[in-house]
Every structure is written in structure tokens, then in C-alpha cells.
XYZ file of C-alpha atoms in Angstrom:
692
model
C 53.535 26.520 12.649
C 57.298 27.056 12.011
C 58.526 30.582 11.280
C 60.810 32.067 8.760
C 63.200 29.991 6.533
C 66.910 29.724 7.694
C 69.313 27.822 6.115
C 72.980 27.309 6.603
C 75.336 26.350 4.123
C 74.031 23.259 2.557
C 76.409 20.093 1.877
C 77.322 19.472 -1.602
C 75.416 16.114 -1.287
C 72.064 17.512 -0.751
C 69.418 16.313 -3.228
C 66.597 18.459 -4.269
C 63.943 16.026 -2.192
C 65.938 16.580 0.931
C 66.599 20.100 0.389
C 64.923 21.129 3.471
C 66.062 18.573 6.021
C 68.901 20.911 7.335
C 67.070 24.028 7.190
C 66.276 25.086 11.078
C 62.816 26.566 9.946
C 61.753 24.398 6.777
C 58.298 24.745 5.568
C 56.231 21.325 5.522
C 56.755 21.316 2.014
C 60.651 21.102 2.169
C 60.714 18.108 4.214
C 59.737 14.360 4.019
C 60.716 10.860 5.697
C 63.956 11.095 3.800
C 65.157 13.311 6.266
C 65.732 10.467 8.520
C 68.198 9.242 6.428
C 70.098 12.610 6.007
C 70.086 12.696 9.756
C 71.898 9.402 9.914
C 74.592 10.652 7.699
C 78.072 10.404 9.439
C 79.348 13.472 7.634
C 76.966 15.743 9.477
C 77.779 17.829 11.914
C 75.996 17.145 15.597
C 73.969 20.358 15.330
C 72.899 19.558 11.584
C 72.080 15.921 12.674
C 69.611 17.400 15.306
C 68.250 19.904 12.751
C 67.659 16.974 10.533
C 66.362 14.484 13.239
C 63.706 17.063 14.242
C 62.521 17.693 10.655
C 62.297 13.732 9.960
C 60.168 13.701 13.350
C 58.025 16.335 11.919
C 57.267 14.257 8.688
C 56.403 11.330 10.891
C 53.792 13.403 12.912
C 52.247 15.015 9.827
C 51.597 11.224 8.688
C 50.782 9.972 12.088
C 47.451 11.854 12.261
C 44.702 9.434 10.626
C 46.954 6.728 9.792
C 46.049 2.906 10.850
C 49.825 2.842 12.243
C 49.830 5.938 14.006
C 51.325 4.456 16.974
C 54.502 3.502 15.428
C 54.690 6.928 13.804
C 54.493 8.496 17.122
C 56.947 6.162 18.495
C 59.472 7.270 15.580
C 58.865 10.785 15.866
C 59.787 10.421 19.461
C 62.865 8.634 19.064
C 63.857 10.950 16.069
C 63.270 13.817 18.433
C 65.325 12.009 21.545
C 68.289 12.058 18.916
C 67.564 15.709 18.044
C 67.826 16.933 21.624
C 70.894 14.603 21.927
C 73.077 16.017 18.931
C 71.729 19.641 19.483
C 70.564 20.560 23.079
C 68.641 23.385 24.166
C 71.638 24.807 25.847
C 74.025 24.280 22.757
C 71.229 25.715 20.727
C 70.987 29.075 22.558
C 74.650 29.318 23.651
C 76.206 32.766 23.416
C 79.642 31.076 22.671
C 80.560 30.391 19.018
C 82.844 27.666 20.070
C 79.928 25.821 21.843
C 78.880 24.134 18.271
C 82.261 24.862 16.294
C 81.191 27.713 14.102
C 83.209 29.782 11.861
C 82.827 33.575 12.345
C 80.608 33.706 8.984
C 78.617 30.643 10.290
C 78.154 32.409 13.744
C 76.939 35.329 12.130
C 74.268 33.402 10.189
C 73.144 31.197 13.384
C 72.394 34.572 15.343
C 69.927 35.607 12.699
C 68.280 32.128 12.849
C 64.928 31.858 14.759
C 66.267 29.743 17.277
C 63.613 30.364 20.200
C 61.155 29.098 17.587
C 63.090 26.153 16.914
C 63.119 25.324 20.523
C 59.512 25.740 21.014
C 58.686 23.822 17.819
C 60.857 21.070 18.872
C 59.587 20.968 22.522
C 56.071 20.846 21.311
C 56.578 18.575 18.441
C 58.045 16.039 21.436
C 55.124 16.578 23.556
C 52.896 15.637 20.439
C 54.505 12.768 19.979
C 54.453 11.316 23.228
C 50.940 12.653 23.663
C 50.082 10.552 20.730
C 51.661 7.523 22.064
C 49.684 7.916 25.214
C 46.305 8.336 23.373
C 46.741 5.426 20.970
C 44.123 2.415 21.283
C 45.391 0.304 22.453
C 48.398 1.682 24.008
C 51.552 -0.248 23.205
C 54.568 0.117 25.573
C 57.899 1.328 23.543
C 61.199 2.344 24.430
C 60.073 5.696 24.384
C 57.480 5.222 27.111
C 56.233 2.344 28.946
C 52.919 3.659 30.181
C 50.466 6.167 29.265
C 51.369 7.953 32.465
C 55.006 7.539 31.528
C 54.366 9.125 28.256
C 52.433 12.151 29.748
C 55.084 12.626 32.371
C 57.825 12.635 29.711
C 55.842 15.104 27.784
C 55.530 17.556 30.883
C 58.892 17.203 31.645
C 60.053 18.374 28.196
C 57.578 21.471 28.780
C 58.383 22.257 32.435
C 60.542 25.401 31.460
C 58.391 28.456 31.124
C 61.637 29.898 29.448
C 60.087 28.029 26.218
C 57.310 30.335 25.774
C 58.752 33.399 27.384
C 60.164 35.004 24.234
C 56.440 34.982 22.885
C 54.943 36.720 25.588
C 53.227 40.139 25.291
C 55.390 43.055 26.530
C 54.506 46.739 26.534
C 53.206 47.548 23.243
C 54.247 44.141 21.707
C 51.332 41.957 21.433
C 53.778 38.781 21.669
C 53.189 35.674 19.488
C 50.561 32.916 19.390
C 53.080 30.350 20.620
C 52.635 31.975 24.243
C 49.291 30.801 24.434
C 49.646 27.430 22.483
C 52.332 26.336 24.951
C 50.351 26.865 28.075
C 47.084 25.427 26.775
C 49.013 22.205 25.518
C 50.681 21.804 28.798
C 47.429 22.483 30.764
C 45.773 19.771 28.747
C 48.723 17.476 29.361
C 48.434 18.171 32.915
C 44.675 17.392 32.818
C 45.146 14.244 31.064
C 47.603 12.941 33.264
C 45.537 13.620 36.542
C 48.144 13.148 39.351
C 47.372 14.815 42.654
C 48.798 18.357 41.812
C 48.128 18.038 38.271
C 44.420 19.766 38.256
C 45.545 22.811 39.851
C 48.631 23.047 37.523
C 46.135 22.716 34.599
C 43.964 25.390 36.023
C 46.924 27.793 36.342
C 47.855 27.158 32.743
C 44.347 27.829 31.414
C 44.158 30.968 33.619
C 47.397 32.034 32.075
C 45.892 31.685 28.478
C 42.874 33.690 29.752
C 44.638 36.266 31.085
C 46.919 36.825 27.566
C 46.283 39.867 25.573
C 46.580 37.326 22.571
C 43.324 35.688 21.306
C 44.641 32.333 20.166
C 43.450 29.066 22.017
C 41.370 31.726 24.631
C 37.784 30.081 23.757
C 39.539 26.484 23.753
C 41.185 27.366 27.312
C 37.834 28.517 28.512
C 35.866 25.856 27.492
C 38.630 23.201 29.285
C 38.798 25.213 32.191
C 35.043 25.376 32.793
C 34.509 21.553 31.898
C 37.598 20.664 34.579
C 36.622 22.833 37.226
C 32.911 21.875 36.923
C 33.817 18.386 37.091
C 35.821 18.556 40.104
C 33.340 20.932 41.684
C 30.451 18.434 41.061
C 32.443 15.715 42.874
C 33.265 17.747 45.904
C 29.509 18.723 46.297
C 28.285 15.302 45.906
C 30.927 14.141 48.985
C 29.363 16.995 50.771
C 30.752 18.021 54.370
C 34.395 19.153 54.434
C 34.409 18.853 50.555
C 31.939 21.857 50.130
C 34.543 24.349 50.625
C 36.447 22.933 47.652
C 33.243 22.741 45.601
C 32.765 26.473 45.863
C 36.489 27.201 45.265
C 35.937 25.173 41.916
C 32.742 26.480 40.705
C 34.522 29.880 41.262
C 37.169 28.865 39.017
C 34.827 27.907 36.355
C 33.304 31.236 36.331
C 36.450 32.739 35.724
C 36.559 30.796 32.451
C 32.866 31.615 31.942
C 31.402 34.329 33.929
C 28.024 33.434 32.292
C 28.018 29.710 33.053
C 24.561 28.607 34.000
C 25.925 25.338 35.530
C 28.525 27.219 37.564
C 26.372 29.623 39.082
C 23.837 26.766 40.004
C 26.346 24.392 41.410
C 27.613 27.197 43.446
C 24.250 28.157 44.552
C 23.697 24.315 45.589
C 27.044 24.072 47.477
C 25.991 27.176 49.505
C 22.815 25.717 49.925
C 24.054 22.570 51.664
C 26.228 24.683 53.833
C 23.474 26.692 54.933
C 21.544 23.372 55.880
C 24.597 22.402 57.856
C 23.235 21.992 61.392
C 26.934 22.198 63.123
C 27.418 25.666 62.333
C 26.311 28.744 64.048
C 22.712 30.445 62.784
C 24.764 33.391 61.818
C 26.957 31.190 59.695
C 23.950 29.712 58.108
C 22.488 33.039 57.523
C 25.587 33.999 55.661
C 25.894 30.517 53.638
C 21.978 31.002 52.574
C 22.256 34.465 51.377
C 25.330 33.429 49.180
C 23.285 30.512 47.618
C 20.652 33.085 47.100
C 22.897 35.400 45.355
C 24.184 32.504 43.118
C 20.532 31.216 42.231
C 19.500 34.982 41.332
C 22.566 35.099 39.008
C 21.834 31.576 37.450
C 18.002 32.939 36.323
C 17.928 32.769 32.594
C 21.442 31.608 31.976
C 22.026 28.298 29.598
C 23.025 25.124 31.174
C 21.135 26.082 34.538
C 18.070 24.022 34.986
C 15.622 26.747 35.981
C 13.313 24.569 38.025
C 16.256 23.860 40.350
C 17.278 27.597 40.255
C 13.954 28.606 41.441
C 13.529 25.576 43.965
C 17.334 26.518 45.407
C 16.309 29.943 45.609
C 13.301 29.523 47.307
C 14.788 26.930 49.831
C 17.794 29.292 50.640
C 15.471 32.309 51.391
C 13.417 29.830 53.573
C 16.278 28.726 55.698
C 17.756 32.337 55.808
C 14.665 33.466 57.452
C 14.314 30.701 59.900
C 18.074 31.140 60.914
C 17.759 35.180 61.052
C 14.976 34.477 63.360
C 17.593 32.947 65.774
C 19.946 35.510 65.451
C 17.408 38.687 65.435
C 13.826 37.830 65.717
C 12.826 41.277 64.989
C 14.681 41.904 61.593
C 12.453 43.022 58.954
C 14.180 40.770 56.380
C 12.846 37.823 57.787
C 9.138 38.493 56.267
C 11.085 39.517 52.921
C 12.908 36.205 52.863
C 9.714 34.274 53.741
C 7.852 36.093 50.957
C 10.803 35.835 48.511
C 10.812 32.036 49.294
C 6.941 31.720 48.472
C 7.502 33.684 45.185
C 10.431 31.382 44.126
C 8.634 28.445 44.913
C 5.505 29.572 42.986
C 7.787 30.094 39.962
C 9.339 26.789 39.879
C 5.873 25.301 40.301
C 4.735 26.905 37.114
C 7.644 26.643 35.140
C 8.097 24.020 32.370
C 4.279 22.877 32.624
C 4.531 22.395 36.285
C 6.522 20.903 38.695
C 5.300 18.436 41.483
C 8.093 18.925 44.044
C 7.960 22.692 43.682
C 4.123 22.421 44.391
C 4.886 20.501 47.450
C 7.714 22.786 48.734
C 5.425 25.629 47.726
C 2.569 24.391 49.682
C 4.439 23.832 52.958
C 5.729 27.330 52.682
C 2.237 28.888 52.330
C 0.666 26.404 55.185
C 1.352 28.616 58.226
C 0.246 31.853 56.461
C -1.721 31.257 53.394
C -3.565 27.894 54.194
C -6.223 28.263 51.224
C -3.230 28.653 48.953
C -1.320 26.026 50.401
C -4.240 23.291 50.354
C -4.408 23.911 46.358
C -0.829 23.439 46.159
C -1.006 20.227 47.998
C -3.928 19.156 45.991
C -1.916 19.909 42.560
C 1.112 18.232 43.947
C -0.784 14.832 44.476
C -2.326 15.279 41.058
C 1.026 15.755 39.529
C 2.553 12.999 41.350
C -0.101 10.607 40.359
C -0.893 11.655 37.265
C -4.512 12.192 38.064
C -5.769 15.315 37.876
C -9.221 14.485 39.077
C -8.155 12.735 42.466
C -10.104 14.949 44.396
C -12.293 17.807 43.051
C -11.233 21.208 43.565
C -14.747 22.416 45.215
C -14.144 19.625 48.087
C -17.664 18.326 47.505
C -16.739 14.435 46.378
C -14.598 11.995 48.263
C -11.262 10.877 46.667
C -11.518 9.288 43.188
C -11.794 5.439 42.504
C -8.577 5.034 40.870
C -6.573 6.695 43.693
C -5.415 3.444 45.037
C -4.366 2.181 41.635
C -2.139 5.267 40.740
C -0.696 5.230 44.310
C 0.275 1.517 43.923
C 2.158 2.781 40.419
C 4.381 5.172 42.282
C 8.111 3.998 41.606
C 9.519 4.530 45.186
C 8.547 4.242 48.889
C 9.806 7.854 49.188
C 7.192 9.099 46.405
C 4.256 7.218 48.296
C 5.386 8.813 51.857
C 5.537 12.445 50.316
C 2.022 11.785 48.894
C 0.722 10.416 51.886
C 2.080 13.407 54.147
C 0.766 16.118 51.447
C -2.554 14.627 51.968
C -2.269 14.843 55.723
C -1.185 18.383 55.410
C -3.885 18.995 53.039
C -6.373 17.514 55.362
C -5.284 19.670 58.030
C -5.351 22.965 55.776
C -8.712 22.298 54.509
C -10.070 21.533 58.095
C -8.555 24.562 59.819
C -9.827 26.934 57.077
C -13.120 25.772 55.404
C -14.028 22.495 57.150
C -14.630 19.212 55.586
C -17.651 17.036 55.277
C -16.984 13.824 57.259
C -17.170 11.433 54.495
C -14.660 13.555 52.250
C -12.403 14.123 55.367
C -12.386 10.260 55.805
C -11.642 9.716 52.091
C -8.511 11.776 52.639
C -7.580 10.268 55.564
C -7.884 6.707 54.201
C -6.171 8.021 51.025
C -3.214 8.889 52.965
C -3.015 5.430 54.779
C -3.493 3.921 51.143
C -0.141 5.443 50.265
C 1.355 5.068 53.669
C -0.382 2.254 55.676
C 2.062 3.179 58.677
C 0.960 6.549 59.016
C -0.168 6.707 62.606
C -1.567 10.236 62.599
C -3.711 9.380 60.117
C -5.338 6.413 61.874
C -5.695 8.350 65.120
C -7.585 11.097 63.100
C -9.684 8.419 61.311
C -10.702 6.824 64.579
C -11.545 10.315 66.107
C -13.739 10.735 62.856
C -15.401 7.779 63.488
C -16.134 8.696 66.840
C -18.031 11.791 65.937
C -21.666 11.684 65.209
C -22.887 9.850 63.558
C -20.582 7.308 65.355
C -18.915 4.342 63.810
C -17.778 2.230 66.850
C -16.177 -0.581 64.809
C -14.450 1.754 62.469
C -13.079 3.664 65.314
C -11.879 0.542 67.123
C -10.284 -0.707 63.879
C -8.359 2.602 63.655
C -7.129 2.733 67.198
C -6.098 -0.814 67.242
C -4.148 -0.335 63.988
C -2.089 2.298 65.992
C -1.669 -0.281 68.800
C -0.529 -2.815 66.540
C 2.049 -0.507 65.109
C 3.616 0.731 68.013
C 4.227 -2.616 69.799
C 1.300 -4.726 69.473
C -1.328 -5.216 72.188
C 0.811 -6.523 74.754
C 4.082 -5.569 73.646
C 6.389 -2.924 75.080
C 5.827 0.497 73.344
C 8.063 0.970 70.001
C 10.800 3.486 70.790
C 9.559 6.910 70.271
C 6.083 6.261 69.818
C 5.082 6.085 73.283
C 2.883 9.266 72.789
C 0.984 8.096 69.563
C 0.395 4.481 71.594
C -0.935 6.413 74.708
C -3.295 8.350 72.201
C -4.514 5.114 70.820
C -5.351 3.776 74.327
C -7.061 6.874 75.238
C -9.138 6.627 72.445
C -9.796 3.080 72.521
C -11.206 3.791 76.019
C -13.547 6.445 74.591
C -14.823 3.873 71.967
C -15.634 1.534 74.550
C -17.219 4.201 76.677
C -19.121 5.331 73.461
C -20.503 2.035 72.965
C -21.550 1.357 76.580
C -23.035 4.858 77.327
C -26.628 6.012 76.851
C -27.294 9.622 76.492
C -28.029 9.575 80.388
C -25.870 7.275 81.814
C -22.059 6.916 81.523
C -20.856 3.552 81.319
C -17.789 1.302 79.938
C -16.495 -1.915 79.700
C -13.754 -3.920 81.305
C -11.612 -3.272 78.372
C -12.474 0.419 78.507
C -11.005 0.596 82.049
C -7.847 -1.175 81.015
C -7.256 1.011 78.092
C -7.651 4.289 79.927
C -5.075 2.799 82.805
C -2.780 1.793 79.935
C -2.906 5.518 78.631
C -1.899 6.808 81.990
C 0.740 4.369 82.708
C 2.341 5.639 79.224
C 2.085 9.142 79.858
C 1.012 9.830 83.391
C 1.247 13.804 82.831
C -1.534 13.690 80.441
C -4.576 15.484 82.151
C -6.929 13.935 79.560
C -5.918 10.607 80.471
C -6.077 10.756 84.020
C -9.551 12.239 83.963
C -10.604 9.382 81.604
C -9.461 6.649 83.968
C -11.019 8.445 87.216
C -14.203 8.598 85.198
C -14.099 5.153 84.104
C -13.495 4.021 87.595
C -16.400 6.105 89.124
C -18.934 4.811 86.629
C -18.076 1.013 87.094
C -16.803 0.902 90.770
C -18.418 -1.989 92.343
C -16.924 -2.451 96.210
C -15.479 -5.701 97.251
C -13.412 -6.665 100.175
C -10.379 -6.268 97.985
C -11.442 -2.943 96.475
C -13.694 -0.791 99.101
C -12.350 2.244 96.971
C -9.160 3.589 95.656
C -8.637 7.423 95.672
C -5.305 7.090 93.501
C -7.409 6.624 90.200
C -8.592 10.003 90.710
C -5.879 11.704 92.893
C -3.065 14.147 91.398
C -4.916 15.429 88.113
C -4.641 19.072 89.762
C -6.526 22.258 89.159
C -10.403 22.794 89.794
C -11.051 19.887 87.077
C -8.857 17.529 89.421
C -10.859 18.365 92.638
C -14.208 18.311 90.776
C -13.281 14.592 89.952
C -12.010 13.552 93.105
C -15.181 15.189 94.876
C -17.331 13.007 92.638
C -15.045 9.947 93.440
C -15.868 10.302 97.365
C -19.715 10.752 96.500
C -19.584 7.558 94.449
C -17.580 5.441 97.100
C -19.981 7.131 100.215
C -22.971 5.795 97.894
C -22.140 1.842 98.788
C -20.037 2.383 101.999
C -20.882 0.915 105.263
C -22.980 3.519 107.145
C -20.117 4.042 109.559
C -18.154 5.844 106.714
C -20.484 7.475 104.496
C -20.409 10.853 106.353
C -16.710 11.017 106.676
C -16.637 10.195 102.759
C -19.254 13.071 101.848
C -17.151 15.444 104.110
C -14.196 14.600 101.888
C -16.066 15.201 98.850
C -17.209 18.608 100.164
C -14.000 19.716 101.099
C -12.661 18.634 97.652
C -15.555 20.797 95.925
C -14.644 23.583 98.507
C -10.847 23.597 97.442
C -11.659 23.485 93.729
C -13.590 26.708 94.103
C -10.762 28.329 95.873
C -8.565 27.373 92.770
C -10.861 29.168 90.386
C -10.957 32.456 92.183
C -13.126 35.159 91.373
C -13.184 35.787 87.570
C -12.526 39.250 86.363
C -15.402 40.846 84.649
C -15.753 40.135 81.009
C -13.376 36.836 81.153
C -15.102 33.602 79.628
C -16.224 31.229 82.067
C -14.134 28.365 82.785
C -15.950 24.970 81.909
C -15.524 21.381 82.834
C -14.990 19.252 79.719
C -15.180 15.496 80.525
C -14.438 14.440 76.967
C -16.828 11.366 77.700
C -18.873 10.230 74.929
C -22.430 11.121 75.020
C -21.892 13.477 78.046
C -23.968 16.517 78.382
C -22.796 19.718 77.536
C -19.945 21.211 78.829
C -20.639 23.815 81.750
C -19.255 25.891 84.200
C -16.723 24.506 86.578
C -17.829 27.010 89.193
C -21.524 25.782 89.266
C -20.541 22.232 89.338
C -18.491 22.301 92.170
C -20.956 24.537 94.099
C -23.440 21.856 92.932
C -21.062 19.069 94.400
C -20.478 21.059 97.729
C -24.401 21.295 98.291
C -24.818 17.726 97.412
C -22.260 16.282 99.947
C -24.009 18.402 102.650
C -27.426 17.337 101.749
C -26.529 13.737 101.732
C -25.329 13.924 105.284
C -28.788 15.022 106.193
C -28.089 18.801 106.964
C -29.778 21.519 105.197
C -28.128 23.730 102.547
C -28.693 27.048 100.786
C -28.069 26.474 97.096
C -27.677 30.076 95.273
C -27.967 28.810 91.679
C -30.537 29.573 89.179
C -32.957 26.626 88.778
C -31.501 26.047 84.879
C -28.000 25.616 86.170
C -29.204 23.284 88.983
C -31.064 21.091 86.475
C -27.907 21.160 84.166
C -25.553 20.331 86.978
C -27.828 17.478 88.257
C -27.647 16.336 84.811
C -23.996 15.963 84.787
C -23.896 14.088 88.217
C -26.570 11.740 87.139
C -24.869 10.887 83.802
C -21.509 10.041 85.900
C -23.639 7.809 88.344
C -23.063 10.405 91.410
C -26.447 11.909 91.791
C -27.827 9.811 94.140
C -26.771 9.675 97.712
C -26.844 5.812 98.228
C -27.391 2.672 95.930
């Protein structure tokens, strides 16, 4: 490492074995541990002792590497270097004044020709090496030189603090400089990195960058590797913390790219950091679009690069484009890029799903991206996701002609986490919805899918509701429906408890469907009926969500078909009030007809007049439909009820029935088929007769 030889006049006592001890640039072959004895000679001048101490330290350093007692060698080298600095300071070494070291004119001329800046560099680096060796010794042993590992590194950095040490070796103009320039900054950067104090990271980064920007080739590869590793480590830590630390993550991934522009890990980490920012709900949609597109750019660059997990790259690319499309739609709904981003997202997810033998999570994201626009492709992606997650390729046949396979529950129970089970359940639910919406499903296959979702996630309320509804469909299974809906009630507060917070809607829906199940059990094809439990379920649904018209209709009809006058309840119009619209008036009219059937004679005509008024108001709400518009029909949603028919026809029939029951003649201008159909509706809900 040392440069040209330069020897001052040697004292007469110098033996051949110590001939190089007083050379300011002695080669390794000319020095030995005996230089320590030379340095201690009282006859030496101060600067000679400084040179000899340095050469003795060099000898100790050369023997320290690999030695079992390396710590003692490093300590001895450091002590000798301290002596060297004390006997020959850097200021004295480079002093322009001949008198500083007491040189004669002849000695001064020789001294000025010596590689003094090289000596200063070599001695400073040797001291740093000795201290670094002590810091890294295992186990660390405190010495007089430094008391702790951090103390050793701090003293080394203090010695290398002055950039004047390296300045003479920098490239200038056409001069290429010297290897020592890069060596200095690389070594100092490594020391900053090892010490690891608050400001040391940025100091290390700047030193490594200095090496990379140098025209010299030495240490560039080392600096690039060290800088990339350091920057990636800090960036990863900041990305893991998230939040406000993401800006720091972006900064240090960018630093890593300064070191290695083709770093796959850095590009992927940069993309993941921007992706976290693009998900940040606290920023504006416009800012999220910007961050999403920055993530997109980073992931695009990471394609095919070593160190970047290509599946994660395409997953990140897909999500960044998906979120960009969503946020851009908030900023500018008509922007043509929205569709491009959506398609790009689908393409990226498809690439991730097909790469490296397939990826389950990518299949799930692909399915979600396709669900709204390409349900057939989405359902296949959901099927593939479940197959991959369960390692059960044949869990359900691709032709959808067979129910879920017999090993499903066993495979589901083997999933390692509750999150996996939840994801499988939700994927099956989405699969059920996409297949039902496009190609339809046989009832047995649909039930097997929903029960599979419940096997994976028993608390999946929506699946229980759908199971119950399927059981109500012909051929009906009352017990199966009842069990499914009661499961929802139990999961949302129990039969008598208050509803679980946020689950009021599902609980109301379960009560409504339980009421329908009771009606199914009690009704025939010609007569509506329900049980006391059915009436209670209908009222419970209304009490949970009084704004839902279906619930009000069910409660009203339950009251009508089960009404029995008592002194306490001669009739209560509140059951059928406030439903609104033509349907509401129709139901209110039926209510009055039902009350009139068993009311005292003195009240019957007035009640039928109320019914007639309700039917007439309902007709007014319909108005005259425009030519070609669909006929508005009344749907009771009551199990086994006659086919839905025109509400206008039913209202007109009801008006005529109220008049006729009061004994007046009425002209009913309806075709016989309509009269018969309307009569069957009134008979089914037990309001066809004028009295009972």
C-alpha cells in the first residue's frame, strides 16, 4: 500500500534487520516487530521515533489478521500509532518550515522529496484499521486504547474526520488521481455504517456516493454493494413502520438505486412503498392517483430484474392500477385512463396468477378484478383459488354438475390460519354469486357451495341467509330453512337479546325470512296462514328496520290472515299503515275488508267505505301508464301465493268488492280472466268473502 521508498540518513547503529524501520515509505519486507525496539531508542530524533513507531505498528497489523491473539496485536499497533502521532504530528509532518523538525538544509531538501501525504494517509488508515480490529474482536476486550466497541469506532472516525487526508489523491483535470482517494471514503463509510449512530447512516451514504462518483475504479463495486445493502435495510425498516415513515422508505430505496440502478429489490420496495401511500385514505384522491402511478412505474421497471419476486411485482402492479382507476374515477369520472388502468390491473393479476406454477392469492385478486365485468372468468379464478389454497384440485367440478367434493371439510380444517379460512369462504360466496348471476346453479350444487362456505367460516351470516332462502324455494325444506335463519339470529344477539352492533340488518332479514318459513309451513296453495311465531317474527323484523317495505308488507299480511276480533283487539290499522305507494293502499284496503268481515253490523259499511277509499287512492297513485311501459304488479312475497299480477287490476277489483259487500251494484270493467285471477288473490289472503 505504501508508495516509493524514501530514506533519510540512517544512524550508524542500524542493523540490516531493522534497516527499514526509519524509512518513511518502507516496503513490508523491510520492517518487522523489531522496529518497536528501534522506536524506543533514546538516541532517535522525534520524527524518527514517529516513523519507526508507525512501521512497528504496520508489522503488528500484518501479523494480527488470523492470529489467535489478534486483539493484543491490534492494541499494540494502536498504542504504537498513538506514539507515532505524538512524536510526529501531521502538522509537523507537513510543515513548510524547516525549523519545525530541526532539519539541516540538506535534510530539508530530502524531506521535501519524501511522499509525506502518502505517509499521512497510510498512518491514518493504519490507525483506523487497528481500532476497527479491536472493535471487531470476539470477545471484545477493553484496553487503554478504547473502552468499548463504539469508543474504538469513534476514535477511528475522529482520525479520519479530515478530508484533507484524501484530497491530494483526488482526480483533477486530466489527472486520474490515486487509488487512495476511493479507499479513504470507502473505509470511512464502512466505519460510519458500523458505528450506527443517529447521523452515521447519512454520513456513510455520502461517503459511498463519493466513491461511486469518482473517476477511479477501485472500491466502486464494494461501495455499490455496501450502499445498496445499507439503503435497502433502512428502507425496509421504514416501509414496515408505514405511515409517516414511508417518505423515508422512498428516499432510501432511491438511494439504493443510485448504487445499483438495476436493483430488483430496490425497484420492488419502491413500488411497495408507493403502493402503501396510494392506499392511504387520509390523502386526497388526486394524491392517491399520483402515488399509485409512481408505484406502477416502479413495478414496471422491476419486471424481470434479479432480486425482485416477480409474482409480488405483478401483484403490486395489479393493485396499483386497480386503486389508480378507483381514485381517478373520483377525480375525473370520464377519464379514458380509467378503463386502461382496470384492464392493466386484470392483465397484471393474470400474469401473477400464472407465473411460477400458479399463485393462489393472485387468483383471488384476479377474480375480484373480473367479478363486475367478466363474471365467467371471475368464477373460474375463484374456483382455481380455492383449489390452490386447499391443494384440492377437484373440490368442485369445472362443469358445475357435481356438488362440492367429500374431502372439502378435511382440507378446510387443515388450513393454517383463520384468515385463510375466511378468504376461502368469501371466495366461495363470490363464486356462488357469479355463477348464479350468469349460468345459474342447480339447487343441490348451490346449497353445497354455500354449506362449503359455512364449513370454512361458520359465522358467515350472508351464507346462512342464502342457504335458508334456497331451502324455501320449491321443493321447500322448512326445517332446513328454519335452522339456517335461526343460526343468523343466534349469531346476531340470540333469540331475545339485543342485536349485535352493526348486524341489525342481517338480524332483521333473518326474522323476516323466519316469518316466511312459518307462513310456508302453515299455508296451502289456496289459503294463506301463519303461526303466532310467524306473526312475532314479522313484527320483530319491522321493529329492527321499519323503513324496509318488505317487512311491513309481511307484518300486515300476517295480521290480516290471522286476525280474530277480541274486545282488546277489534282491529288495529297500524299493522298496515305507512307502507306507502299503491301497494300500501292495496294492503290497507284488504285490512279494512278483513276487519269488516267480523265487525258489528253497525260498523261494516263504514269499514268497507274505508277500504273503497284506500283502493281508489291506490289507483290514483299509479296514474295512467304510458304506452309500452311494463305493467306494475303486486308481489306479496308470501309463500305459495298466487302468481303476481297487475296492481291496477287488484285495486279495481278491491274497489268493486267493497261496494258490492255494502249491497250496492257495481260495474266491474275487467276481463273474466283478470276477475278470476284477482278473486284468487283475495281468497288466498282470506278477504274474498264479505263476512265470516
